[in-house]
Coordinates of C-alpha atoms and ligand atoms in Angstrom, one line a residue:
Chain P
M1 CA 0.0 0.0 0.0
R2 CA 1.2 3.5 -0.9
V3 CA -0.3 6.5 0.8
T4 CA -0.2 10.0 -0.6
V5 CA -1.7 13.1 1.0
D6 CA -2.8 16.4 -0.6
Q7 CA -1.8 19.2 1.8
D8 CA -3.6 21.7 -0.3
K9 CA -6.9 20.0 0.2
C10 CA -6.4 19.0 3.8
V11 CA -8.6 21.0 6.3
G12 CA -6.6 20.0 9.4
S13 CA -9.4 17.9 10.9
G14 CA -7.1 15.4 12.5
Q15 CA -9.5 12.5 11.6
C16 CA -6.7 10.6 10.0
V17 CA -4.5 10.9 13.1
L18 CA -7.4 9.6 15.2
A19 CA -7.7 6.6 12.8
A20 CA -4.0 5.8 12.2
E21 CA -1.7 7.7 14.4
R22 CA 1.4 5.8 13.3
V23 CA 0.9 6.9 9.7
F24 CA -0.4 10.4 10.0
D25 CA 0.3 13.5 12.1
Q26 CA -0.5 17.2 11.9
R27 CA 1.7 20.2 11.7
D28 CA 1.8 22.2 14.9
E29 CA 1.2 25.6 13.4
D30 CA -1.8 24.9 11.1
G31 CA -2.9 21.3 11.7
I32 CA -2.2 20.3 8.1
V33 CA -1.5 16.6 7.6
V34 CA 2.0 15.2 7.8
L35 CA 2.6 11.7 6.4
L36 CA 4.7 9.7 8.7
D37 CA 4.8 6.5 6.7
A38 CA 4.1 6.4 3.0
E39 CA 4.3 2.6 2.9
P40 CA 2.7 1.4 6.1
S41 CA 3.0 -2.2 7.2
A42 CA 0.1 -4.6 6.7
D43 CA -1.1 -4.3 10.3
Q44 CA -1.8 -0.6 9.6
H45 CA -3.8 -1.1 6.4
D46 CA -7.2 -1.2 7.9
D47 CA -6.7 1.9 10.0
V48 CA -5.3 3.7 6.9
R49 CA -8.3 2.7 4.8
Q50 CA -10.5 4.0 7.6
A51 CA -8.6 7.3 7.6
A52 CA -9.0 7.7 3.9
L53 CA -12.7 7.0 4.1
V54 CA -13.4 9.5 6.9
C55 CA -11.1 12.2 5.8
P56 CA -13.5 15.1 5.2
A57 CA -11.3 16.7 2.6
L58 CA -10.7 13.7 0.5
A59 CA -7.0 14.5 0.9
I60 CA -5.8 10.9 1.3
E61 CA -5.2 8.7 -1.7
L62 CA -4.3 5.0 -1.4
A63 CA -2.7 2.8 -4.1
E64 CA -3.0 -0.8 -3.2
Chain Q
M1 CA -37.9 -19.6 14.8
T2 CA -36.0 -19.4 11.6
A3 CA -36.1 -16.4 9.3
P4 CA -38.1 -17.1 6.2
P5 CA -36.3 -16.4 3.0
F6 CA -36.7 -12.9 1.4
R7 CA -39.4 -13.0 -1.1
R8 CA -40.5 -10.3 -3.5
G9 CA -43.9 -8.8 -2.8
R10 CA -44.2 -10.5 0.6
P11 CA -43.1 -8.7 3.7
Y12 CA -40.4 -10.3 5.6
P13 CA -41.1 -10.2 9.3
D14 CA -39.1 -7.5 10.8
G15 CA -35.6 -8.5 11.7
D16 CA -36.2 -6.9 15.1
L17 CA -38.7 -9.7 15.9
V18 CA -36.5 -12.5 14.7
M19 CA -34.0 -12.3 17.5
T20 CA -33.2 -16.0 17.8
A21 CA -32.2 -16.6 14.2
A22 CA -29.1 -15.3 12.7
P23 CA -30.4 -12.8 10.1
R24 CA -30.1 -13.9 6.6
P25 CA -27.5 -11.7 4.9
P26 CA -28.9 -9.2 2.5
S27 CA -28.2 -9.8 -1.2
R28 CA -29.9 -6.6 -2.5
V29 CA -28.9 -3.3 -1.0
V30 CA -30.3 0.0 -2.3
V31 CA -28.8 3.3 -1.2
V32 CA -30.7 6.5 -1.9
G33 CA -28.7 9.7 -1.9
A34 CA -25.4 9.7 -3.8
S35 CA -23.3 12.0 -1.6
A36 CA -21.0 11.8 1.4
A37 CA -23.2 9.4 3.5
G38 CA -24.4 7.3 0.6
L39 CA -20.9 6.9 -0.8
A40 CA -19.5 5.9 2.6
A41 CA -22.3 3.3 2.9
V42 CA -21.5 1.6 -0.4
E43 CA -17.8 1.8 0.1
G44 CA -18.2 0.4 3.6
L45 CA -20.3 -2.5 2.3
R46 CA -17.8 -3.5 -0.3
R47 CA -14.9 -3.1 2.0
L48 CA -16.5 -5.4 4.5
G49 CA -16.9 -8.0 1.8
Y50 CA -20.5 -7.5 0.7
A51 CA -20.7 -9.1 -2.7
G52 CA -24.5 -8.8 -3.5
S53 CA -26.2 -6.3 -5.7
L54 CA -25.7 -2.6 -4.7
T55 CA -27.7 0.2 -6.2
L56 CA -26.8 3.9 -5.6
V57 CA -29.6 6.3 -6.5
G58 CA -29.1 10.0 -6.6
D59 CA -31.2 12.8 -8.0
E60 CA -28.3 15.0 -8.9
P61 CA -26.8 14.3 -12.3
H62 CA -23.3 14.4 -11.0
L63 CA -20.9 11.8 -9.6
P64 CA -20.7 12.3 -5.8
Y65 CA -19.1 15.6 -5.0
D66 CA -18.2 17.4 -1.8
R67 CA -20.2 20.2 -0.3
P68 CA -18.0 22.0 2.3
P69 CA -15.9 23.7 -0.5
L70 CA -19.1 25.1 -2.0
S71 CA -19.1 28.0 0.4
K72 CA -15.3 28.2 0.5
Q73 CA -12.9 27.4 -2.3
L74 CA -15.4 26.9 -5.0
L75 CA -17.3 30.1 -4.2
S76 CA -14.1 32.1 -4.1
G77 CA -13.0 30.7 -7.4
E78 CA -9.9 29.2 -5.9
W79 CA -11.0 25.7 -6.9
D80 CA -12.9 24.5 -9.9
T81 CA -15.6 21.9 -9.9
D82 CA -13.4 18.9 -10.6
R83 CA -11.7 19.3 -7.2
L84 CA -15.0 18.6 -5.6
R85 CA -15.2 15.1 -7.0
M86 CA -15.2 12.6 -4.2
R87 CA -14.0 9.6 -6.1
T88 CA -12.7 9.1 -9.6
P89 CA -14.9 7.2 -12.1
E90 CA -12.4 4.3 -12.0
V91 CA -12.7 4.0 -8.2
L92 CA -16.5 4.1 -8.5
E93 CA -16.4 1.5 -11.2
G94 CA -14.4 -0.8 -8.9
L95 CA -17.3 -0.8 -6.5
D96 CA -19.5 -2.6 -9.0
L97 CA -22.5 -0.4 -8.5
D98 CA -25.7 0.0 -10.3
L99 CA -25.4 3.7 -10.3
R100 CA -28.6 5.7 -11.0
L101 CA -27.7 9.3 -11.2
G102 CA -30.3 12.0 -12.1
E103 CA -33.1 9.7 -10.9
P104 CA -35.0 10.9 -7.8
A105 CA -36.6 8.3 -5.6
A106 CA -40.2 9.3 -5.4
A107 CA -41.7 6.9 -2.9
L108 CA -41.0 4.0 -0.6
D109 CA -43.1 0.9 -0.3
T110 CA -42.1 -0.8 2.9
A111 CA -44.6 -3.6 2.6
A112 CA -43.2 -4.7 -0.7
R113 CA -39.7 -3.5 0.2
E114 CA -39.3 -1.5 -2.9
V115 CA -38.1 2.0 -3.7
V116 CA -40.1 3.7 -6.4
L117 CA -38.2 5.9 -8.7
A118 CA -39.7 9.1 -10.2
G119 CA -39.8 7.3 -13.6
G120 CA -41.9 4.5 -12.1
E121 CA -39.3 1.8 -11.9
R122 CA -39.4 -0.2 -8.7
L123 CA -36.1 -1.3 -7.0
P124 CA -36.5 -4.2 -4.6
Y125 CA -34.2 -4.3 -1.5
D126 CA -33.4 -6.4 1.4
A127 CA -31.7 -3.4 3.1
L128 CA -32.3 0.2 2.2
V129 CA -30.1 3.1 3.2
V130 CA -31.7 6.6 3.3
A131 CA -29.0 9.2 2.8
T132 CA -30.9 12.0 1.1
G133 CA -29.5 14.9 3.2
L134 CA -31.3 18.2 3.5
T135 CA -33.2 20.7 1.5
P136 CA -32.4 24.3 2.2
R137 CA -35.1 26.5 3.6
R138 CA -36.2 29.4 1.4
I139 CA -37.5 32.8 2.5
P140 CA -41.0 33.9 1.4
G141 CA -40.8 36.0 -1.8
A142 CA -37.8 34.2 -3.1
E143 CA -39.6 31.7 -5.4
G144 CA -38.6 32.2 -9.0
V145 CA -36.7 35.4 -8.2
T146 CA -33.2 35.8 -9.8
G147 CA -30.6 37.0 -7.4
A148 CA -32.0 35.0 -4.5
Y149 CA -29.7 32.1 -3.7
V150 CA -29.5 29.0 -1.5
L151 CA -26.2 27.2 -1.1
R152 CA -26.5 23.4 -1.2
T153 CA -25.5 22.2 -4.6
V154 CA -22.7 22.9 -7.0
E155 CA -25.2 24.7 -9.3
D156 CA -26.2 27.0 -6.4
A157 CA -22.6 27.8 -5.7
L158 CA -21.7 28.5 -9.3
A159 CA -24.7 30.8 -9.8
L160 CA -23.7 32.8 -6.7
R161 CA -20.1 32.9 -7.8
D162 CA -21.1 34.3 -11.1
H163 CA -23.1 37.0 -9.4
L164 CA -20.2 37.8 -7.1
G165 CA -18.1 38.6 -10.2
R166 CA -20.4 41.6 -10.7
K167 CA -19.6 42.9 -7.1
P168 CA -23.2 43.0 -6.0
R169 CA -24.8 44.6 -3.0
M170 CA -25.6 41.5 -1.1
V171 CA -27.6 40.5 2.0
V172 CA -26.8 37.2 3.7
A173 CA -29.8 36.1 5.7
G174 CA -28.7 33.9 8.6
A175 CA -25.3 33.9 10.2
G176 CA -24.8 30.2 10.7
F177 CA -21.6 28.7 9.3
V178 CA -22.7 28.5 5.7
G179 CA -24.0 32.1 5.7
A180 CA -20.9 33.4 7.6
E181 CA -18.6 31.7 5.1
A182 CA -20.5 33.1 2.2
A183 CA -20.3 36.6 3.6
A184 CA -16.5 36.2 4.1
V185 CA -15.9 35.1 0.5
A186 CA -18.3 37.7 -0.9
V187 CA -16.7 40.6 0.9
A188 CA -13.2 39.5 -0.2
A189 CA -14.6 39.4 -3.8
G190 CA -15.5 43.0 -3.5
A191 CA -19.2 42.7 -2.7
D192 CA -21.0 45.1 -0.4
V193 CA -22.2 42.7 2.3
T194 CA -24.7 42.8 5.1
L195 CA -25.0 39.8 7.4
V196 CA -28.4 39.5 9.1
S197 CA -28.5 37.4 12.3
A198 CA -31.6 36.7 14.4
A199 CA -29.4 36.2 17.5
P200 CA -27.9 39.3 19.1
V201 CA -24.5 37.7 18.7
P202 CA -24.1 35.5 15.6
L203 CA -23.3 31.9 16.4
A204 CA -23.5 32.6 20.1
D205 CA -25.8 29.6 20.5
V206 CA -23.1 27.3 19.2
L207 CA -19.9 29.0 20.3
G208 CA -20.8 31.0 23.3
D209 CA -21.0 34.8 23.6
E210 CA -17.3 35.5 23.7
I211 CA -16.1 33.6 20.7
G212 CA -19.3 34.7 18.8
T213 CA -18.4 38.3 19.6
M214 CA -14.9 37.8 18.5
L215 CA -16.1 36.3 15.2
A216 CA -18.5 39.2 14.6
G217 CA -15.6 41.5 15.2
V218 CA -13.6 39.8 12.5
H219 CA -16.5 40.1 10.0
R220 CA -16.8 43.8 10.8
E221 CA -13.1 44.3 10.4
H222 CA -13.3 42.9 6.9
G223 CA -16.1 45.3 6.0
V224 CA -19.2 43.2 6.6
R225 CA -22.1 45.1 8.0
M226 CA -23.9 43.2 10.8
E227 CA -27.6 43.5 11.5
T228 CA -28.3 41.5 14.6
G229 CA -31.5 40.7 16.5
A230 CA -33.6 40.7 13.3
L231 CA -35.1 38.0 11.1
V232 CA -35.4 38.3 7.4
T233 CA -39.1 37.8 6.8
A234 CA -39.2 38.3 3.0
V235 CA -37.2 38.8 -0.1
T236 CA -38.4 41.8 -2.1
S237 CA -38.3 41.8 -5.9
A238 CA -39.3 43.8 -8.9
D239 CA -39.7 42.3 -12.4
G240 CA -38.5 38.9 -11.1
A241 CA -35.2 40.2 -9.8
A242 CA -34.3 40.6 -6.1
T243 CA -34.3 44.1 -4.8
G244 CA -33.6 43.4 -1.1
V245 CA -35.1 42.0 2.0
R246 CA -37.6 42.9 4.6
L247 CA -36.8 42.4 8.3
S248 CA -39.0 41.4 11.2
D249 CA -38.7 44.9 12.6
G250 CA -40.1 46.4 9.4
R251 CA -36.9 47.7 8.0
E252 CA -35.9 47.0 4.4
I253 CA -32.4 46.5 3.1
A254 CA -31.7 47.0 -0.6
A255 CA -29.7 44.3 -2.3
D256 CA -29.4 42.7 -5.7
A257 CA -28.1 39.4 -4.3
V258 CA -29.7 37.6 -1.3
V259 CA -28.2 34.5 0.2
M260 CA -30.6 32.5 2.2
G261 CA -28.5 30.9 4.9
V262 CA -31.4 30.1 7.1
G263 CA -30.9 26.4 7.6
A264 CA -32.2 23.3 5.9
V265 CA -34.7 20.6 6.6
P266 CA -34.4 16.8 6.1
A267 CA -35.2 15.6 2.6
I268 CA -37.9 13.2 3.6
G269 CA -40.8 14.2 1.5
W270 CA -40.4 11.1 -0.7
L271 CA -40.9 8.9 2.4
A272 CA -44.4 10.2 3.2
G273 CA -46.8 7.4 3.6
S274 CA -44.0 4.8 3.9
G275 CA -44.8 4.0 7.5
L276 CA -41.4 5.0 8.6
S277 CA -41.3 7.2 11.7
L278 CA -40.5 10.7 10.4
G279 CA -39.9 13.7 12.5
D280 CA -36.8 15.8 12.4
G281 CA -35.4 13.4 9.8
V282 CA -35.7 9.6 9.6
E283 CA -36.1 8.4 13.2
C284 CA -33.7 5.5 14.0
D285 CA -32.6 3.5 17.0
A286 CA -29.1 3.8 18.4
T287 CA -27.8 1.5 15.5
L288 CA -29.2 3.8 12.8
Y289 CA -32.0 1.3 12.1
A290 CA -35.4 2.7 11.2
G291 CA -37.3 -0.6 10.9
S292 CA -38.6 -2.5 7.9
G293 CA -35.1 -3.1 6.6
V294 CA -34.4 0.6 6.4
W295 CA -31.3 2.4 7.7
A296 CA -30.4 6.1 7.6
A297 CA -27.1 7.9 7.5
G298 CA -25.8 11.5 7.2
D299 CA -27.7 14.7 7.6
V300 CA -31.1 13.1 7.2
A301 CA -30.7 10.6 10.1
C302 CA -32.2 11.3 13.5
W303 CA -30.9 8.6 15.8
L304 CA -31.0 7.9 19.5
A305 CA -27.5 9.1 20.3
P306 CA -26.0 6.8 23.0
R307 CA -24.0 9.7 24.4
T308 CA -27.0 11.7 25.4
G309 CA -29.9 9.3 25.0
R310 CA -31.7 11.9 22.9
P311 CA -32.8 11.8 19.3
T312 CA -30.1 13.7 17.5
R313 CA -29.4 14.9 14.0
V314 CA -25.9 16.1 13.0
E315 CA -25.2 18.1 9.9
H316 CA -21.4 17.6 9.6
R317 CA -19.3 16.2 6.9
T318 CA -17.4 13.7 9.0
H319 CA -20.7 12.5 10.5
A320 CA -21.9 11.7 7.0
A321 CA -18.9 9.4 6.4
E322 CA -18.9 7.9 9.8
S323 CA -22.6 7.1 9.9
G324 CA -22.5 5.7 6.4
L325 CA -19.7 3.3 7.4
A326 CA -21.6 2.4 10.6
V327 CA -24.7 1.6 8.6
A328 CA -22.7 -0.6 6.3
R329 CA -21.3 -2.5 9.3
N330 CA -24.7 -2.8 10.9
I331 CA -26.5 -4.0 7.7
L332 CA -24.1 -6.9 7.5
A333 CA -24.6 -7.6 11.2
G334 CA -28.3 -7.6 10.7
P335 CA -31.1 -5.7 12.5
G336 CA -30.9 -6.2 16.2
A337 CA -27.3 -7.2 16.1
G338 CA -25.8 -3.8 15.0
Q339 CA -23.5 -1.8 17.1
P340 CA -24.8 1.5 18.6
F341 CA -23.4 4.5 16.7
D342 CA -21.7 6.7 19.2
P343 CA -19.4 9.2 17.5
V344 CA -17.8 12.4 18.8
P345 CA -19.2 14.9 16.4
F346 CA -16.7 17.1 14.6
V347 CA -17.2 20.1 12.4
W348 CA -15.0 22.9 11.0
S349 CA -15.6 26.2 9.4
D350 CA -13.2 28.5 7.6
Q351 CA -13.8 32.3 7.6
Y352 CA -11.1 34.7 6.5
D353 CA -7.9 33.4 8.0
L354 CA -9.8 31.7 10.8
R355 CA -10.2 28.0 11.0
I356 CA -12.8 27.0 13.6
Q357 CA -13.1 23.4 14.8
I358 CA -15.6 21.9 17.1
Y359 CA -15.6 18.4 18.7
G360 CA -18.7 17.3 20.6
R361 CA -21.8 19.3 21.2
T362 CA -21.4 23.0 22.2
R363 CA -24.9 24.3 21.6
G364 CA -26.6 25.5 24.8
A365 CA -23.5 24.7 26.9
D366 CA -23.7 25.9 30.5
E367 CA -20.2 27.4 30.5
V368 CA -17.3 28.2 28.2
R369 CA -13.7 28.4 29.4
V370 CA -10.7 29.3 27.3
V371 CA -8.0 26.8 28.3
E372 CA -5.2 27.5 25.9
R373 CA -3.9 30.3 23.8
G374 CA -1.6 30.5 20.9
A375 CA 0.8 33.3 19.9
G376 CA -1.7 35.4 18.1
P377 CA -4.8 37.0 19.7
R378 CA -7.1 34.8 17.7
E379 CA -5.6 31.4 18.5
L380 CA -7.3 29.6 21.3
V381 CA -8.9 26.5 22.6
A382 CA -12.0 26.6 24.8
L383 CA -13.8 23.8 26.6
Y384 CA -17.6 23.7 27.0
R385 CA -19.5 22.4 30.0
S386 CA -22.8 20.7 30.3
G387 CA -23.8 19.9 33.9
D388 CA -20.5 18.8 35.5
R389 CA -19.1 17.3 32.3
V390 CA -17.0 18.4 29.4
C391 CA -19.4 18.3 26.4
G392 CA -17.3 20.1 23.7
V393 CA -14.2 21.8 22.7
V394 CA -13.7 24.6 20.2
G395 CA -10.4 25.6 18.7
V396 CA -9.7 28.7 16.7
N397 CA -6.5 28.4 14.5
R398 CA -5.2 25.6 16.8
P399 CA -6.1 22.4 15.0
R400 CA -3.5 20.1 16.3
Q401 CA -3.9 21.3 19.9
T402 CA -7.7 21.2 19.7
R403 CA -7.6 17.5 18.8
G404 CA -5.7 16.9 22.0
Y405 CA -8.8 17.8 24.0
R406 CA -11.1 15.5 22.1
A407 CA -10.5 12.7 24.5
L408 CA -12.0 14.8 27.3
V409 CA -15.2 15.2 25.2
A410 CA -15.2 11.5 24.3
Q411 CA -15.0 10.5 27.9
G412 CA -17.4 13.2 29.1
A413 CA -14.6 14.1 31.6
D414 CA -15.3 15.8 34.9
W415 CA -15.4 19.5 34.3
H416 CA -13.5 20.5 37.4
E417 CA -10.7 18.0 36.8
A418 CA -10.5 19.1 33.2
V419 CA -10.2 22.8 33.8
G420 CA -9.0 22.6 37.4
T421 CA -5.4 23.6 36.5
Q422 CA -6.5 26.2 34.0
D423 CA -7.3 29.8 34.8
A424 CA -10.2 31.4 33.1
A425 CA -8.9 33.7 30.4
P426 CA -10.9 36.3 28.5
V427 CA -11.2 36.0 24.8
A428 CA -9.4 38.7 22.9
G429 CA -11.5 40.6 20.4
Ligands
LIG501 C1 -22.3 25.1 1.6 C2 -22.1 24.0 2.6 C3 -20.9 24.1 3.4 C4 -20.6 23.1 4.3 N1 -19.5 23.2 5.1 C5 -19.2 22.3 6.0 C6 -18.0 22.4 6.7 O1 -17.2 23.3 6.6 N2 -17.7 21.4 7.6 C7 -18.6 20.4 7.8 O2 -18.3 19.5 8.7 N3 -19.7 20.3 7.1 C8 -20.1 21.2 6.2 N4 -21.2 21.1 5.5 C9 -22.1 20.0 5.8 C10 -21.8 18.7 5.0 O3 -21.6 19.1 3.6 C11 -23.0 17.8 5.1 O4 -23.0 17.4 6.4 C12 -22.8 16.6 4.2 O5 -22.9 16.9 2.8 C13 -24.0 15.6 4.5 O6 -23.9 14.5 3.6 P1 -25.2 13.6 3.3 O7 -24.7 12.6 2.3 O8 -25.8 13.2 4.5 O9 -26.2 14.6 2.6 P2 -26.1 15.5 1.2 O10 -24.7 15.9 1.0 O11 -27.1 16.5 1.3 O12 -26.5 14.5 0.1 C14 -27.8 14.0 -0.1 C15 -27.9 13.6 -1.6 O13 -29.2 13.0 -1.8 C16 -29.8 13.6 -2.9 N5 -31.3 13.4 -2.7 C17 -32.2 14.0 -2.0 N6 -33.4 13.5 -2.1 C18 -33.3 12.5 -3.0 C19 -34.2 11.6 -3.6 N7 -35.5 11.7 -3.3 N8 -33.8 10.7 -4.5 C20 -32.5 10.6 -4.8 N9 -31.5 11.5 -4.3 C21 -32.0 12.4 -3.4 C22 -29.4 15.0 -2.8 O14 -29.6 15.7 -4.0 C23 -27.9 14.8 -2.5 O15 -27.2 14.6 -3.6 C24 -21.5 22.0 4.5 C25 -22.7 22.0 3.7 C26 -23.0 22.9 2.8 C27 -24.2 22.8 2.0
LIG502 S1 -8.3 13.7 7.9 FE1 -7.9 14.7 6.0 S2 -8.4 16.8 6.3 FE2 -8.2 15.9 8.3 S3 -6.0 16.2 8.9 FE3 -6.1 14.2 7.9 S4 -5.7 14.6 5.8 FE4 -6.2 16.6 6.7

């Protein structure tokens, strides 16, 4: 699985961090998403899919 | 007692009554409403392994698109319509849907378990998801009048954007989030903007007096005129074009563009006579089940929220996705075996350079306390109290920090413990 994020679209909701905190974080100053792990291990995949589904800005793309 | 097989034209005894038998998995699911909640439901079903037939019905002619940017980046012209698209056609194709766009559902026959489309076609279902969202309220006098706008669809937003290009004199009726965002975009585009709010302090019912006052100050600073404590009772027009609005105190304000930001009502007209319990939306139990094989998700669902025990409807983008996913899970578990849906609501609003974020329920809170400040005067985090519990948190330009307080809301933490170490700090204007 390859994860990409679109920081232009991101609205800093933090929903991705709540779903998969080992893969996503937010910048301190404006809350915009930071990708911690672009190729997360298999045990993270469900959480990452959840993050992509709930991201309110459609800012997370997955290639599986 | 074992569950009889699904049979067309013959009502299947309600799953709620068949507690002893494992419910037969559905093989025909119909989802009405092809937007955030409906899409989450169909994606959730496929992701959880549902392989049966899956029909997604939407009255709009478009592939599912996102609404929050309508009053923000799309209205300002920063984004074009293709950035609103929720999924690429290829991704949708991969879901193996029977996609019915531009086809309104006109009625629901719960006895036969069929959705009736406007064209007369009947779609049988084992499980139905109602995700038809809201219809914006209109103000008397606006019907058929050019220059009077609501803001719910991409067409609405493009029509208003077009008018903003002519730098109109504009009245925004209603200072909720959508109205306030539209006012912010319009004034930046060079329109002359008056924002009319029934409340003495706009958004005070949601944010509290202090943050509401701060926000009103920011609008004024950017040149928006505020008329508070008055309702817009009518749109006035001449020759079919808007000329302004009339207020409840009798005054009139001239305008050639009027934005009706006065809320929206659940789109449940097509469910009349279905036997479903309809009130402020489709009434559901804690698992989002409405009976007769029908589930509801998104803005239209009024469910018994476990957190409060009260019938609740939430009009937020993340709620649409989360409730759609929850419905997918619960459909596959079967009526009576679903998990209660117990989210911590989250919403954001962007106005000027302010990003406001809310976790939990803040409306009608007993107390608001600022617990954290950033470097700038308009960076803060405030907690909201209901009884002796934390019921919500609001952050202004502190997204990451605000998220840190979400756990207090999720737990319904004791107020005094939560704020005990914090001093009350006034909100800077
Ligand atoms: C301008 C605007 C700005 C917003 N900004 C924010 C924001 O900043 N943050 C936030 O959290 N939320 C925001 N929201 C709210 C968010 O967009 C909604 O909560 C979300 O769209 C709800 O999704 P839904 O799928 O339940 O309903 P909707 O998005 O309303 O979708 C319902 C769909 O069903 C269709 N439909 C209705 N009746 C029928 C029928 N009989 N047959 C077939 N189809 C039908 C509708 O046409 C629509 O396509 C905003 C909303 C608007 C309008
Ligand atoms: S969930 Fe989406 S919008 Fe929210 S912080 Fe993550 S990427 Fe950004």
